[in-house]
Coordinates of C-alpha atoms in Angstrom, one line a residue:
Chain A
D1 CA 92.8 170.5 94.9
A2 CA 90.8 170.6 98.1
G3 CA 89.2 167.5 97.9
I4 CA 86.1 166.9 100.5
T5 CA 86.0 169.5 103.4
Q6 CA 84.3 168.3 106.6
S7 CA 83.5 170.4 109.5
P8 CA 84.1 171.4 112.1
R9 CA 87.1 168.8 113.0
Y10 CA 86.1 168.5 116.5
K11 CA 83.1 169.4 118.7
I12 CA 81.2 168.8 122.4
T13 CA 77.9 168.9 122.5
E14 CA 75.1 167.9 125.3
T15 CA 73.1 165.9 124.9
G16 CA 69.0 166.3 124.1
R17 CA 70.4 169.1 121.1
Q18 CA 71.0 168.7 117.5
V19 CA 73.6 169.3 115.6
T20 CA 75.1 169.3 112.2
L21 CA 78.6 168.1 110.3
M22 CA 78.9 169.6 107.1
C23 CA 80.7 167.8 104.4
H24 CA 81.7 169.6 100.9
Q25 CA 83.2 168.3 97.7
T26 CA 85.2 170.3 95.3
W27 CA 84.3 167.7 92.3
S28 CA 81.0 166.6 91.5
H29 CA 80.9 163.2 92.0
S30 CA 77.5 161.4 92.1
Y31 CA 78.0 159.4 95.3
M32 CA 78.1 161.1 98.7
F33 CA 78.1 158.8 101.9
W34 CA 78.7 159.0 105.2
Y35 CA 80.5 156.7 108.2
R36 CA 81.4 156.5 111.6
Q37 CA 84.4 155.0 112.9
D38 CA 83.9 153.1 116.8
L39 CA 86.7 151.0 118.1
G40 CA 86.1 147.3 118.0
H41 CA 83.2 148.1 115.1
G42 CA 85.4 149.9 111.8
L43 CA 83.1 151.7 109.9
R44 CA 80.1 152.0 109.6
L45 CA 77.7 153.0 107.2
I46 CA 75.1 155.5 107.9
Y47 CA 73.6 157.2 105.1
Y48 CA 74.5 157.8 101.1
S49 CA 72.9 160.0 97.9
A50 CA 73.2 158.9 94.5
A51 CA 72.2 162.0 93.5
A52 CA 71.1 165.0 94.8
D53 CA 67.9 164.6 96.7
I54 CA 68.8 160.8 96.7
T55 CA 69.5 159.6 99.7
D56 CA 69.0 155.9 101.2
K57 CA 69.6 154.5 104.7
G58 CA 72.7 152.1 106.0
E59 CA 73.9 150.1 108.2
V60 CA 72.9 152.7 111.4
P61 CA 71.0 155.5 110.2
D62 CA 68.8 155.5 113.2
G63 CA 69.1 158.6 114.9
Y64 CA 70.5 160.6 112.0
V65 CA 69.1 162.8 109.1
V66 CA 70.5 163.6 105.7
S67 CA 70.1 166.3 103.1
R68 CA 71.3 166.8 99.7
S69 CA 69.9 169.8 98.1
K70 CA 73.1 170.8 95.6
T71 CA 75.5 168.0 94.4
E72 CA 78.6 169.3 96.1
N73 CA 76.9 169.0 100.1
F74 CA 76.0 166.6 102.1
P75 CA 75.3 167.6 105.5
L76 CA 74.7 165.0 108.1
T77 CA 72.0 166.1 111.3
L78 CA 71.8 164.4 114.9
E79 CA 68.3 165.6 115.9
S80 CA 69.3 164.6 119.8
A81 CA 72.3 164.0 120.2
T82 CA 73.1 160.8 122.7
R83 CA 75.7 159.5 124.1
S84 CA 75.9 156.3 121.7
Q85 CA 76.6 159.3 119.4
T86 CA 80.0 159.6 120.5
S87 CA 82.0 158.9 117.4
V88 CA 84.5 160.0 114.8
Y89 CA 82.7 160.2 111.8
F90 CA 83.8 160.8 107.9
C91 CA 82.9 161.7 105.0
A92 CA 83.5 160.1 101.5
A93 CA 82.8 160.5 97.8
R94 CA 83.0 158.5 94.7
T95 CA 82.1 159.0 90.8
G96 CA 79.8 156.7 89.3
R97 CA 82.7 155.0 87.3
G98 CA 84.9 153.5 89.9
P99 CA 84.7 152.2 93.1
Q100 CA 87.1 153.7 95.0
A101 CA 85.7 156.4 97.7
F102 CA 87.7 159.7 99.1
F103 CA 87.1 160.6 102.9
G104 CA 87.5 164.1 104.5
Q105 CA 90.0 164.2 107.2
G106 CA 87.0 163.2 109.7
T107 CA 84.8 165.3 112.2
R108 CA 85.6 164.1 115.9
L109 CA 82.2 164.2 118.1
T110 CA 82.0 163.9 121.6
V111 CA 78.7 163.9 123.3
V112 CA 78.2 164.8 127.2
Chain B
T1 CA 76.6 142.8 109.6
Q2 CA 80.2 142.3 109.3
L3 CA 80.9 140.4 105.4
L4 CA 84.4 141.4 105.9
E5 CA 86.9 140.1 108.3
Q6 CA 90.3 141.1 108.7
S7 CA 93.0 139.6 110.5
P8 CA 95.1 139.8 112.2
Q9 CA 94.0 143.0 114.1
F10 CA 96.6 144.2 115.7
L11 CA 100.3 143.8 114.8
S12 CA 103.9 145.0 116.2
I13 CA 106.8 144.1 114.2
Q14 CA 109.9 145.1 114.2
E15 CA 112.1 147.5 111.0
G16 CA 112.4 144.9 108.0
E17 CA 110.1 142.6 109.0
N18 CA 107.4 140.9 106.5
L19 CA 104.2 140.7 107.4
T20 CA 100.1 139.8 105.8
V21 CA 97.1 140.6 105.8
Y22 CA 94.0 139.3 105.4
C23 CA 90.9 140.0 104.3
N24 CA 88.1 137.1 104.1
S25 CA 84.5 137.1 103.5
S26 CA 81.9 134.9 102.6
S27 CA 80.4 136.9 100.2
V28 CA 81.9 137.3 96.5
F29 CA 82.8 140.9 95.6
S30 CA 83.0 142.4 92.3
S31 CA 86.1 144.4 93.3
L32 CA 88.1 144.6 96.4
Q33 CA 90.2 147.8 98.0
W34 CA 92.7 148.7 100.2
Y35 CA 93.0 152.1 102.0
R36 CA 95.6 153.2 104.5
Q37 CA 94.8 155.2 107.7
E38 CA 96.9 157.7 109.6
P39 CA 95.7 159.1 113.0
G40 CA 93.6 162.2 112.6
E41 CA 93.4 161.7 109.1
G42 CA 90.2 159.6 106.6
P43 CA 91.2 156.1 104.7
V44 CA 93.4 156.9 102.1
L45 CA 93.2 154.5 98.9
L46 CA 96.2 152.1 97.9
V47 CA 94.1 149.9 95.1
T48 CA 91.3 148.6 93.9
V49 CA 91.5 145.1 92.4
V50 CA 89.3 143.5 90.3
T51 CA 89.4 140.5 88.7
G52 CA 90.0 137.2 90.7
G53 CA 93.1 136.2 91.2
E54 CA 94.6 139.6 90.6
V55 CA 97.8 140.0 91.5
K56 CA 99.5 144.6 91.9
K57 CA 102.2 145.4 93.7
L58 CA 102.9 149.3 94.5
K59 CA 106.6 149.4 95.3
R60 CA 107.0 146.8 98.3
L61 CA 103.0 146.0 99.4
T62 CA 101.1 143.3 96.9
F63 CA 97.7 142.6 96.9
Q64 CA 95.7 140.2 95.6
F65 CA 92.3 139.1 95.2
G66 CA 91.5 135.8 95.9
D67 CA 90.3 132.9 92.4
A68 CA 86.3 133.3 94.4
R69 CA 86.8 136.8 94.9
K70 CA 85.6 136.4 98.6
D71 CA 89.0 137.2 99.9
S72 CA 92.3 139.5 99.9
S73 CA 95.8 139.8 101.2
L74 CA 97.8 142.8 101.6
H75 CA 101.9 142.0 101.6
I76 CA 104.5 143.7 102.9
T77 CA 107.6 143.3 102.1
A78 CA 110.5 145.1 105.0
A79 CA 108.5 146.8 106.3
Q80 CA 109.2 150.5 107.3
P81 CA 108.1 153.2 110.3
G82 CA 106.5 155.1 108.1
D83 CA 104.0 151.8 106.7
T84 CA 102.8 152.1 110.7
G85 CA 99.0 153.0 109.9
L86 CA 95.3 151.2 109.7
Y87 CA 94.7 149.8 106.7
L88 CA 91.3 148.9 106.1
C89 CA 90.0 146.5 102.9
A90 CA 86.8 147.2 101.5
G91 CA 84.3 145.3 99.0
G92 CA 81.9 146.5 97.0
Q93 CA 79.1 144.2 95.3
G94 CA 77.8 145.0 91.7
G95 CA 74.9 146.9 91.7
S96 CA 75.5 148.4 94.9
E97 CA 76.8 152.1 95.4
K98 CA 77.8 151.0 99.2
L99 CA 81.5 150.1 100.6
V100 CA 81.2 147.7 102.8
F101 CA 84.5 147.6 105.6
G102 CA 86.6 145.0 107.6
K103 CA 87.1 146.5 111.1
G104 CA 91.1 147.1 109.4
M105 CA 94.7 145.8 110.9
K106 CA 96.4 148.1 113.1
L107 CA 100.6 148.0 112.4
T108 CA 102.7 149.3 114.4
V109 CA 106.8 149.3 112.7
N110 CA 109.2 149.7 115.5
P111 CA 112.9 151.4 114.5

């Protein structure tokens, strides 16, 4: 049971490039989330989705785009990467029945 | 805006010591969760508390939800090196799908 798989695990990209982080769940949990984790800030919500084709902004959405055409996939795109987007990104999922979230292993993104 | 404040933010103790981590807010939460995160991994759920005053135990870990559902504590008895990690509290607010996280408490237990 793989749960949530994020890819790539590590990524280095240049300023101004577009980069997409992938997130796939083997369940069919309704809700999916993208967080970024930075020293001094903890986990901050970027975007979330309540179901396929339903997405909404979180606390820090600027510079990011999401889509959810299928329940199991929730990719996060940085349209024009900036150094301030260097971070560890976590994807999470939860059912509609309980509050607990299940996290992927994270993607460490470095923008140079 | 950080709705959940955790304290202390860092703690380094010797094996066998006890410790308490606090998670405080001015907001009421319908549920509160504690996660542990190890380096290079995502957070893993330890416990969820939903009722004011609720106490849950998980081996040497004791979790309490405040009566007013605004705060929580995690107490570890006789800490072990395997307890080392980042402890995060997260709150859910009624009617919201989102979880709000505290900044975490980084615990190091030295042998």
